[in-house]
CSV table of C-alpha atoms in Angstrom, one decimal:
chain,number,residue,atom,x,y,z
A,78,UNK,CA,4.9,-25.2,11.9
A,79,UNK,CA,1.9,-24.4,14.3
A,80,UNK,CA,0.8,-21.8,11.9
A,81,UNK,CA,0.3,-24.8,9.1
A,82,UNK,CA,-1.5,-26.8,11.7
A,83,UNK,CA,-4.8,-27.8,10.6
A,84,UNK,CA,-4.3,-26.5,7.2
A,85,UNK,CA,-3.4,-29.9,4.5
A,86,UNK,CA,-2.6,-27.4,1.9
A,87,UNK,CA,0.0,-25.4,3.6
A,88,UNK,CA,3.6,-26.7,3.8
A,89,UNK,CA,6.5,-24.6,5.8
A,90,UNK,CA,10.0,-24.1,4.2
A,91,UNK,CA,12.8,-22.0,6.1
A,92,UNK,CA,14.1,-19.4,3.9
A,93,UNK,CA,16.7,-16.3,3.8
A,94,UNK,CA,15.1,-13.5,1.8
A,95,UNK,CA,18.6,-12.3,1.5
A,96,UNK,CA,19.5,-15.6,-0.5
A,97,UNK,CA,18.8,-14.4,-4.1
A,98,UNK,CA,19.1,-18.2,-4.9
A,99,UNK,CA,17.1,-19.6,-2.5
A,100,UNK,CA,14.5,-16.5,-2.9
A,101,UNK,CA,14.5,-17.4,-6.6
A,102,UNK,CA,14.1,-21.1,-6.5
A,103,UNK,CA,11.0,-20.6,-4.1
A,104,UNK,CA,9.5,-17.8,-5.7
A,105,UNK,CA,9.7,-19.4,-9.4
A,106,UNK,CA,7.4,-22.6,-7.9
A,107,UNK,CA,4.6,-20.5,-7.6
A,108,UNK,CA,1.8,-18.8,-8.5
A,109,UNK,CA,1.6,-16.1,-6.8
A,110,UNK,CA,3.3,-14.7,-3.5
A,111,UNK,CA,2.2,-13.0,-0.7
A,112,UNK,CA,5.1,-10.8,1.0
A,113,UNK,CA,4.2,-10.1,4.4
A,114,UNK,CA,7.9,-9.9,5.7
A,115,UNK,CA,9.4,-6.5,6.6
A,116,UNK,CA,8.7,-3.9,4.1
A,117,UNK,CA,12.5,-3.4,3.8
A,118,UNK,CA,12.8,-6.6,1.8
A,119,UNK,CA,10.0,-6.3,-0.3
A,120,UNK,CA,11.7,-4.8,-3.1
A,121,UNK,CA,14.2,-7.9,-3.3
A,122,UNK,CA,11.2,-10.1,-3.8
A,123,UNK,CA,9.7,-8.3,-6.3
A,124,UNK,CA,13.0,-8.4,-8.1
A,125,UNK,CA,12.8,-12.0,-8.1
A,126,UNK,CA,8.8,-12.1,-9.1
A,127,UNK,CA,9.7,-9.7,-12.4
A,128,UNK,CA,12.8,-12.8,-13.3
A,129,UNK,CA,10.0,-15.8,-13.1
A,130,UNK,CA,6.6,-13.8,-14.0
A,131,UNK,CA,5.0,-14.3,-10.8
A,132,UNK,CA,2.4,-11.8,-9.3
A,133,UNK,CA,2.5,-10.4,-5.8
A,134,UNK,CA,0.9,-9.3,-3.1
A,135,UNK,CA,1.4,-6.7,-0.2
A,136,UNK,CA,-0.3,-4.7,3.0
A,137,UNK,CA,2.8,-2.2,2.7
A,138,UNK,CA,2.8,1.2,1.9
A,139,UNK,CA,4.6,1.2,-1.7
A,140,UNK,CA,8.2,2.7,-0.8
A,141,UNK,CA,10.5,4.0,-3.5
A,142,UNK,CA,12.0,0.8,-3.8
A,143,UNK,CA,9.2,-0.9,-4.3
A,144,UNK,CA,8.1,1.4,-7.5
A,145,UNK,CA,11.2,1.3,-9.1
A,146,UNK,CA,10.1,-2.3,-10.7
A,147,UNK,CA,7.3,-0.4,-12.1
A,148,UNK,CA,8.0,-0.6,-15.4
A,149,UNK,CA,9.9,-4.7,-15.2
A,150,UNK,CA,6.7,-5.7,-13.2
A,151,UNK,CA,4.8,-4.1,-16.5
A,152,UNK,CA,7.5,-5.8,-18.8
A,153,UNK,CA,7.1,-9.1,-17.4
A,154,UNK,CA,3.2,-8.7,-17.5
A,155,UNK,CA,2.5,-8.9,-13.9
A,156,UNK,CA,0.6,-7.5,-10.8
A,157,UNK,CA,2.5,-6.3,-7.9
A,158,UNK,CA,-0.5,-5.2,-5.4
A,159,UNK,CA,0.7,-3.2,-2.6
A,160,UNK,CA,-1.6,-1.4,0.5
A,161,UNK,CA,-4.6,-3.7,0.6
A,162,UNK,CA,-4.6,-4.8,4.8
A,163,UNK,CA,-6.6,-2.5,7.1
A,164,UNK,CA,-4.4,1.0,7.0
A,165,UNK,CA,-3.4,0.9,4.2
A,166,UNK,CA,-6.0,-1.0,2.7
A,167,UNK,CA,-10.0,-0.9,3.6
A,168,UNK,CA,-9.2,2.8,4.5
A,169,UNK,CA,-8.3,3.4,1.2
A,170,UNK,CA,-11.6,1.5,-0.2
A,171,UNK,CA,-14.4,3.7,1.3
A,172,UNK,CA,-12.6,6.6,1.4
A,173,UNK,CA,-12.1,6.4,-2.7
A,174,UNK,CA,-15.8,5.2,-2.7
A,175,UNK,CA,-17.3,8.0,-0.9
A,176,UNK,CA,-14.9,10.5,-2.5
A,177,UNK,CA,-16.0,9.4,-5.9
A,178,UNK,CA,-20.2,9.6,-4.6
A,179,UNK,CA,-19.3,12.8,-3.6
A,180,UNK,CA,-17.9,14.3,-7.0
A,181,UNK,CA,-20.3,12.5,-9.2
A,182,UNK,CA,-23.0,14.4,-7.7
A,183,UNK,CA,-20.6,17.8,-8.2
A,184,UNK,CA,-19.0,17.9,-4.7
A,185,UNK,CA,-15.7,19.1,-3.3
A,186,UNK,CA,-14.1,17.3,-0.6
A,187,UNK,CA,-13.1,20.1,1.7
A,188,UNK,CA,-11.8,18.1,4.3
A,189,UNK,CA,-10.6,14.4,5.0
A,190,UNK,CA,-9.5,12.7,8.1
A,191,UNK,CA,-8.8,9.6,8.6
A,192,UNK,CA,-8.3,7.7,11.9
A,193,UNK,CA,-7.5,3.9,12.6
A,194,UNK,CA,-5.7,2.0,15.7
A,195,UNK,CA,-5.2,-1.8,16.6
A,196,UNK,CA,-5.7,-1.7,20.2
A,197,UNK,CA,-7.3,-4.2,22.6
A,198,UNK,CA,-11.1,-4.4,23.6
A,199,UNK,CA,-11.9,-2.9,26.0
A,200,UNK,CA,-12.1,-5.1,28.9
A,201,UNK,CA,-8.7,-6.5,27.7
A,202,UNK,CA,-7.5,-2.6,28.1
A,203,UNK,CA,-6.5,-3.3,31.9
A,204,UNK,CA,-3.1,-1.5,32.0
A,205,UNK,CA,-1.5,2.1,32.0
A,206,UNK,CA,-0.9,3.0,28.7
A,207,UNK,CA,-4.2,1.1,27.2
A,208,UNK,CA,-2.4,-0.5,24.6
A,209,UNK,CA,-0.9,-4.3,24.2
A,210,UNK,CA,1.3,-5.8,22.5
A,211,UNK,CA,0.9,-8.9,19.5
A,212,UNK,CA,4.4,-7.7,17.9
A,213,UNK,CA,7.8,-6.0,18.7
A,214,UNK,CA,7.4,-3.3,20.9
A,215,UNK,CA,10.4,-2.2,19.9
A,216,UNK,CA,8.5,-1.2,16.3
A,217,UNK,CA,5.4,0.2,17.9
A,218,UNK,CA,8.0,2.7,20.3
A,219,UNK,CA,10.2,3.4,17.3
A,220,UNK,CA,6.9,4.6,15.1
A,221,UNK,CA,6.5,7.0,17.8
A,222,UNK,CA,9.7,8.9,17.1
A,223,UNK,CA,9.1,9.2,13.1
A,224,UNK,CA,8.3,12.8,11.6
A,225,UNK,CA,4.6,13.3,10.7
A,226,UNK,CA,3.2,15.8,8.0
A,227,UNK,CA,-0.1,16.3,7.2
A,228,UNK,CA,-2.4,19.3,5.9
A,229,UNK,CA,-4.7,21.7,7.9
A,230,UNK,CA,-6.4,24.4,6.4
A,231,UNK,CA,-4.5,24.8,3.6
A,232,UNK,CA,-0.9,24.6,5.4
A,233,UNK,CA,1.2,22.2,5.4
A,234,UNK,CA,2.2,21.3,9.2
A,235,UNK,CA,5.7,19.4,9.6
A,236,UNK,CA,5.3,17.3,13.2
A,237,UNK,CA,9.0,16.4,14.6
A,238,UNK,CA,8.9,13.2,16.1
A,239,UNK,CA,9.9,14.4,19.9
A,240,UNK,CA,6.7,16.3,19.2
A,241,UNK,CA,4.4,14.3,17.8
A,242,UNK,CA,2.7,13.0,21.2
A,243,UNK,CA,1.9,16.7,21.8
A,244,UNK,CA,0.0,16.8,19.0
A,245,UNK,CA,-2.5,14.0,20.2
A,246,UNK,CA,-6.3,15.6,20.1
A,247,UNK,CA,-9.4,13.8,21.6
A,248,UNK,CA,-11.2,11.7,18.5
A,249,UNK,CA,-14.9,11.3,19.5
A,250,UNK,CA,-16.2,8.1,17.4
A,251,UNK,CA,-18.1,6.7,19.5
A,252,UNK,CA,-19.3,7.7,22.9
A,253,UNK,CA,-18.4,4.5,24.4
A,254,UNK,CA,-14.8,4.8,23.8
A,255,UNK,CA,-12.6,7.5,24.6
A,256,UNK,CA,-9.5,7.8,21.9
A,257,UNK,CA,-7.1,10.1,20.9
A,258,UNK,CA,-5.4,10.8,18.0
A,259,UNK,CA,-2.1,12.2,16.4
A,260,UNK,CA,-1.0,12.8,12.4
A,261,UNK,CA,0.4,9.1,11.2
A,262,UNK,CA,3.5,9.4,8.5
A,263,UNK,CA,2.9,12.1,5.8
A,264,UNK,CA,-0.7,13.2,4.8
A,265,UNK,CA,0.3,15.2,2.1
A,266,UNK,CA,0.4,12.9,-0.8
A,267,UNK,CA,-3.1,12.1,-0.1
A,268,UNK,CA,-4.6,15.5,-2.3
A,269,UNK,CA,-3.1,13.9,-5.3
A,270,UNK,CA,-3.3,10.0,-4.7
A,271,UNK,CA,-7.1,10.3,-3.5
A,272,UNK,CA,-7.7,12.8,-6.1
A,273,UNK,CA,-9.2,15.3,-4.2
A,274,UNK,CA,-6.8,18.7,-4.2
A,275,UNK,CA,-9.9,20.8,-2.9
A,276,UNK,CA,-9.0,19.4,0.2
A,277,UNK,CA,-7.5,22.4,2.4
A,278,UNK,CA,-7.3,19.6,5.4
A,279,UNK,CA,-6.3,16.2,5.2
A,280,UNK,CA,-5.0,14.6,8.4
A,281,UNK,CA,-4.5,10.0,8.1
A,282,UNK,CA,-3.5,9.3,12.2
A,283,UNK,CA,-3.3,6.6,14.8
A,284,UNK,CA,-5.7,6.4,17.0
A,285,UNK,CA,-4.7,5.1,21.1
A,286,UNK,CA,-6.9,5.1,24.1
A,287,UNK,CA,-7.0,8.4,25.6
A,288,UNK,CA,-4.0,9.3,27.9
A,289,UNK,CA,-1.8,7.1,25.7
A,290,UNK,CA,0.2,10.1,24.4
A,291,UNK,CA,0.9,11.9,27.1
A,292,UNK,CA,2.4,9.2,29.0
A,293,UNK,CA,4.8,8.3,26.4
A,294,UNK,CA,5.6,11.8,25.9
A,295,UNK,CA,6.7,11.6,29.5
A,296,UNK,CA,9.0,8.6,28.6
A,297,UNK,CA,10.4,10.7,25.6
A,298,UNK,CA,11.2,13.3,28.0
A,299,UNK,CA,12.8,10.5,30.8
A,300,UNK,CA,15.1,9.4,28.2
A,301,UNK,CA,13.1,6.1,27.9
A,302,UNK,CA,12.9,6.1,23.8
A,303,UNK,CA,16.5,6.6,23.1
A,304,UNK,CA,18.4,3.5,21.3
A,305,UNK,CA,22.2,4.2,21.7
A,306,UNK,CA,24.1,2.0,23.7
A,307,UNK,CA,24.0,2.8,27.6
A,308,UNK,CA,27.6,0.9,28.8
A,309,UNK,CA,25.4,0.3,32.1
A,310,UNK,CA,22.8,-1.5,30.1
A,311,UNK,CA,24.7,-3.8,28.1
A,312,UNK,CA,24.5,-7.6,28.9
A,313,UNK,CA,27.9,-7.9,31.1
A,314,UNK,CA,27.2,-4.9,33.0
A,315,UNK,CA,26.3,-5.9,36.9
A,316,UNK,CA,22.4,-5.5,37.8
A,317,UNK,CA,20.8,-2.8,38.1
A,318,UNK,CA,17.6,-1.8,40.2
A,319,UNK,CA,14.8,-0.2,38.2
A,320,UNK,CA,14.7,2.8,40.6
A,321,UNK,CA,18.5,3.8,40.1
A,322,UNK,CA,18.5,3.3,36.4
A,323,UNK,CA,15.1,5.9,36.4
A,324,UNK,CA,17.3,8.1,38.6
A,325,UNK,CA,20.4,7.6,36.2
A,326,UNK,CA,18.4,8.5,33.4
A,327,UNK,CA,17.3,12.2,34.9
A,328,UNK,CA,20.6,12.4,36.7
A,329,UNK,CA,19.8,12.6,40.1
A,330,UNK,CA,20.6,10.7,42.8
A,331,UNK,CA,18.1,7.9,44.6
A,332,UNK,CA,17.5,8.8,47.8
A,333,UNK,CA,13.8,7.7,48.4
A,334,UNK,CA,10.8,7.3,46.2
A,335,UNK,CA,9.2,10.7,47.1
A,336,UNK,CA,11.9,12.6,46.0
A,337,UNK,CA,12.4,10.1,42.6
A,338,UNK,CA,8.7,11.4,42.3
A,339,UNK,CA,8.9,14.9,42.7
A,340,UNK,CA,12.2,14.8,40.1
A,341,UNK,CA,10.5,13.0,37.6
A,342,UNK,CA,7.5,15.2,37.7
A,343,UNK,CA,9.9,18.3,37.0
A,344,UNK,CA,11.8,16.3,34.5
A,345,UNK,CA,8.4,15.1,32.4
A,346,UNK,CA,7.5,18.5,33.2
A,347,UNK,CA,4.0,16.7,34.2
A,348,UNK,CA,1.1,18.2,37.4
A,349,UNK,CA,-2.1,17.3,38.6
A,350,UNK,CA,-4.0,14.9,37.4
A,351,UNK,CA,-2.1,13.9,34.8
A,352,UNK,CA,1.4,13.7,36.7
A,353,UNK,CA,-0.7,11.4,39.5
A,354,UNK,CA,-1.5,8.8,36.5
A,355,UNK,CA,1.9,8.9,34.6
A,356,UNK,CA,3.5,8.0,38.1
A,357,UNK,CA,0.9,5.3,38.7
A,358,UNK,CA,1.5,3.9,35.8
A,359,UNK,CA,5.3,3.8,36.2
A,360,UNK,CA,5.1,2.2,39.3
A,361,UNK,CA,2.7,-0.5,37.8
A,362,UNK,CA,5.5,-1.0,35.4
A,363,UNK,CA,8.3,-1.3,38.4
A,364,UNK,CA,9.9,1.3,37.2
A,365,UNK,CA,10.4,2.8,40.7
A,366,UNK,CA,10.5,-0.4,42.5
A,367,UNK,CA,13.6,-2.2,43.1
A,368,UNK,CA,13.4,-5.2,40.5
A,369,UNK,CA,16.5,-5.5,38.3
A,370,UNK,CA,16.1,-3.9,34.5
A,371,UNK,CA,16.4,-6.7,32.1
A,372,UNK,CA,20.2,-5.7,31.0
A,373,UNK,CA,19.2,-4.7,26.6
A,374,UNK,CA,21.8,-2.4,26.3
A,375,UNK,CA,19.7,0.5,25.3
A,376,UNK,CA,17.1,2.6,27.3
A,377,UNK,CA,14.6,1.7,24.5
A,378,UNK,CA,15.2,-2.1,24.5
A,379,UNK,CA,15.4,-2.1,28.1
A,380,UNK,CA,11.7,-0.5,28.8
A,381,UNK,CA,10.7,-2.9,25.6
A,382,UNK,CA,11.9,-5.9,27.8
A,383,UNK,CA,9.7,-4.7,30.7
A,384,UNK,CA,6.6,-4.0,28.3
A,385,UNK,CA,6.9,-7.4,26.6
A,386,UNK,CA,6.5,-8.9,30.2
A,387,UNK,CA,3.5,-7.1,31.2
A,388,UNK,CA,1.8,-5.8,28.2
A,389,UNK,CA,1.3,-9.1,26.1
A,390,UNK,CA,-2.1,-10.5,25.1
A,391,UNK,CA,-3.2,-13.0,27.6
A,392,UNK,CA,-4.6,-16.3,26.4
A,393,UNK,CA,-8.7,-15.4,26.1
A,394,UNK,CA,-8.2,-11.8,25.5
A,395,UNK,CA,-9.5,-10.0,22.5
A,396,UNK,CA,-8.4,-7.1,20.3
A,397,UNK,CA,-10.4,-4.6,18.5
A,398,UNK,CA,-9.7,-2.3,15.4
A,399,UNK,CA,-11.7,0.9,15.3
A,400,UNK,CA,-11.2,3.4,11.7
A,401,UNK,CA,-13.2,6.4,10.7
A,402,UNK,CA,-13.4,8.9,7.5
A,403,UNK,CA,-14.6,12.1,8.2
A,404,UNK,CA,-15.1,13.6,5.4
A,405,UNK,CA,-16.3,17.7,4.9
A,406,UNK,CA,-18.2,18.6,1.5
A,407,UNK,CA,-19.4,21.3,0.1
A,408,UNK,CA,-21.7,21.4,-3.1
A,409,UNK,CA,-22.0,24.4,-5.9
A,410,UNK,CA,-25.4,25.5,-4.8
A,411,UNK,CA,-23.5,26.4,-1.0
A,412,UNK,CA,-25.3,23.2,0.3
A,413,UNK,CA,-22.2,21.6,3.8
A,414,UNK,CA,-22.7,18.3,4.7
A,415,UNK,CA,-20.7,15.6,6.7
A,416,UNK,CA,-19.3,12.2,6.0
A,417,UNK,CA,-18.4,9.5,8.1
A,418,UNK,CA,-17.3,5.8,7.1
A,419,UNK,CA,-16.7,3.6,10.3
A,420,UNK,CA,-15.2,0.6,10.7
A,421,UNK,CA,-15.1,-1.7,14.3
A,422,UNK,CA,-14.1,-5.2,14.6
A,423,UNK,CA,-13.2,-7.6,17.4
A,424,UNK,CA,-11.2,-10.6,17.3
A,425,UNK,CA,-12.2,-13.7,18.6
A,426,UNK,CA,-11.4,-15.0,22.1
A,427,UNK,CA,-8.4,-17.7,21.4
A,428,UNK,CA,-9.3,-17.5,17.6
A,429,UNK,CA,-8.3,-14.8,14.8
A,430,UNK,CA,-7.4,-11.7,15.9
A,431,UNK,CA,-9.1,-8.3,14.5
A,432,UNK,CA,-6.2,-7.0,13.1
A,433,UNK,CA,-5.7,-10.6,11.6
A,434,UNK,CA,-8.8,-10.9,9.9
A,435,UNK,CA,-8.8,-7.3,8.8
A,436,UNK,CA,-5.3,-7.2,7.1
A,437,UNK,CA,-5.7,-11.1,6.5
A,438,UNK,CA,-9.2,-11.2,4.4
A,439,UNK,CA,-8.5,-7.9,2.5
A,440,UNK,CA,-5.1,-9.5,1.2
A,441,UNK,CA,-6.4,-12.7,0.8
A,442,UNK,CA,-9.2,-11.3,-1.7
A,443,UNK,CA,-7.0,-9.6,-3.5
A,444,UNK,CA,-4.8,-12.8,-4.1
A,445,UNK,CA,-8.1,-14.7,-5.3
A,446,UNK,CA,-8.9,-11.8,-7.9
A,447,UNK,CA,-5.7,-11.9,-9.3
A,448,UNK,CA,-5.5,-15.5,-9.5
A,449,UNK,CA,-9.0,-15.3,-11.2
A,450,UNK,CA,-8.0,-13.1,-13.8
A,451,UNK,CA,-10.4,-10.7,-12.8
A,452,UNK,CA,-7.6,-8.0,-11.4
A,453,UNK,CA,-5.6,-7.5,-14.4
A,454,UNK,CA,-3.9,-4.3,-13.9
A,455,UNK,CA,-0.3,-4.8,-14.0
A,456,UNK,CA,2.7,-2.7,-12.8
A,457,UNK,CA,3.2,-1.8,-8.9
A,458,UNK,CA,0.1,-1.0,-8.3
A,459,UNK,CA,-2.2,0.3,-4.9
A,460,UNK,CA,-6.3,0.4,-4.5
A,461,UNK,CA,-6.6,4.3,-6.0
A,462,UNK,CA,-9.6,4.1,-8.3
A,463,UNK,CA,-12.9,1.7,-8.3
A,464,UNK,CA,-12.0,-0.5,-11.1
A,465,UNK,CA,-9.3,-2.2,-8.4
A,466,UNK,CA,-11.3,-1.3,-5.7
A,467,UNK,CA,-15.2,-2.1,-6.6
A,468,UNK,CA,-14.5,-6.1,-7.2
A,469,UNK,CA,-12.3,-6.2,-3.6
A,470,UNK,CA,-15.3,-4.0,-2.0
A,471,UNK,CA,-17.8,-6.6,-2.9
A,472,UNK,CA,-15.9,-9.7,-1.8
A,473,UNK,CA,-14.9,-8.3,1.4
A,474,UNK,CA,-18.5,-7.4,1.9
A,475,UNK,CA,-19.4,-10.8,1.5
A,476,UNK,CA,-16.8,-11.9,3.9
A,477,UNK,CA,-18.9,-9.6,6.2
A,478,UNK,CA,-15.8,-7.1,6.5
A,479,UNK,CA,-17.5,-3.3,5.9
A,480,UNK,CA,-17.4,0.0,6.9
A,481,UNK,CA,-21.2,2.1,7.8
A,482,UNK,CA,-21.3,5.5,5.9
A,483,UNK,CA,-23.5,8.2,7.0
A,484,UNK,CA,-24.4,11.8,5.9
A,485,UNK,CA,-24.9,14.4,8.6
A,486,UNK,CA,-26.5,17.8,6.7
């Protein structure tokens, strides 16, 4: 109810998406609806929008099981649009608008990259790992561990998960900030859905503050990302001290903290300047200290626990999202140039977040045009060519929402 506060044309109703019935009755009342629950259940809703003719609205990727009502959202003469947040979503905006500058005036897109992250401002990034928390941990961990593929000169490059913090690269932007950056999902549909199969390169990551990868590579390597059930973890197990679950986890045996140290350097297989940070953050965590674990039953969930304590947005505190297209072009008369769209945003101190306003407006536009009758494509449908994208462009523009483009000969 304290979302609806404030707001007389909002009302709140409790509802199981997995209640065909009650998912039915609410959707058929409507409009329109905007799905913003796990993208897992989007499919079921969209089910129930083709039965009652009612459009929707999405900032998920479109998964397989989404598209498959394709042709009943066609049939039933309405607009499922998907993608259209931040990333997805204004990413996919100006990089179809420069792409489409660029081969009007007889380019080729060589290369694309493509680089966005919700992290918090600066001043607000006052802990180890850079990074806070305004959802489940548990999620942001898990996306860690998920296969990446992208495209780089012309190869296609497969990233396990275990290996994808290895991957990280510095990503200057800005001088100001210092990020890094590793391959987000797969890349490779990108030649085709952006229309640009020139491209030999085509990378879409995340981007984290700079020494973010390599500490959670270290807790990959301590054992900290694993979700199975640990029988010494689960919630009637007796208490355990932070220090001799750490020790459990590498299979030694505590004796003091210098040798804890020493083992989990050789275990992270971690030196020097780096290994001095990794254990410094650790130990601002507690993770050597003799606090009790909070008992989650898996390693994952029970280093989420800890996170969620100490890694939340504080009342006051601001986030930021930062995004950039690089783009590489090439023109028939051997004339190179350079590309960049860039996007930053801040939230407001005890107000909207960044990451709210930036998936919130984008969505929100989209709703109005389709409500207008002025987005009339129907189907399951995404922002991949200017007649979706050129009206949502303009709105969002006015909303004072843009990325700034700039060519670098």
């Amino acid at each position: 109810m304290s979302l609806i506060a404030g707001r007389p044309n909002a009302s709140a109703i409790a509802l199981d998406v997995n209640d065909d019935a009650a998912l039915e009755a609410a959707v058929a009342k409507h409009d329109i609806v905007i799905s913003l629950i796990p993208y897992t259940h989007h499919a079921r809703v969209i089910k129930a929008a083709c039965k009652h003719k009612k459009h929707v609205v999405t900032t998920s990727y479109v998964s397989p099981a989404m598209m498959e009502y394709d042709q009943a959202a066609k049939d039933a003469g309405i607009t499922v649009m998907n993608e259209i947040g931040v990333d997805p979503g204004i990413d996919h905006l100006y990089a179809i608008k420069t792409i489409d500058e660029v081969h009007a005036l007889g380019g080729k897109i060589t290369s694309f990259t493509s680089y966005c992250g919700g992290l918090p401002a600066p001043e607000c990034s006052n802990n180890p790992l850079g990074y806070k928390f305004s959802w489940s941990s548990r999620g942001v961990l898990l996306a860690l561990r998920n296969n990446a593929k992208c495209v780089v000169d012309g190869k296609v490059l497969d990233i396990p998960g275990p290996e994808l913090m290895n991957s990280a690269k510095s990503i200057p932007i800005y001088p100001a900030f210092a990020f890094e950056g590793y391959p987000n999902r797969d890349s490779t549909p990108y030649n085709e859905r952006y229309h640009i199969p020139e491209a030999k390169t085509v990378i879409r990551g995340t981007l984290r503050y700079a020494g973010f990868p390599k500490f959670i590579n270290a807790l990959v390597k301590l054992g900290f990302l694993e979700d199975k059930e640990v029988p010494h973890l689960v919630a009637s197990a007796a208490p355990i001290q932070w220090r001799n679950l750490l020790a459990q986890a590498i299979g030694v045996q505590f004796t003091t903290v210098d040798n804890l140290e020493a083992a989990v350097k050789k275990t992270a297989d971690i030196s020097g300047d780096d290994a001095d940070r990794i254990i410094f953050g650790m130990k601002w965590l507690g993770m050597f200290s003799e606090t009790n674990v909070h008992l989650r039953g898996t390693m994952l969930d029970t280093l989420c626990a800890t996170l969620e304590d100490k890694m939340m947005y504080a009342p006051g505190e601001r986030d930021m999202v930062m995004l950039q297209h690089r783009f590489g072009v090439e023109y028939p008369n051997g004339k190179k140039e350079i590309r960049t769209s860039t996007g930053l945003w801040f939230g407001v101190p005890n107000g909207d977040s960044a990451m709210a306003t930036t998936v919130g407006v984008p969505c929100g536009i989209a709703t109005q045009l389709i409500l207008d009758g002025k987005l009339k494509r129907r189907g399951v449908i995404a922002p991949m060519d200017k007649e979706i994208n050129n009206p949502i462009l303009e709105a969002l523009e006015a909303e004072g929402i843009f990325m700034v483009d700039e060519i670098i000969a």
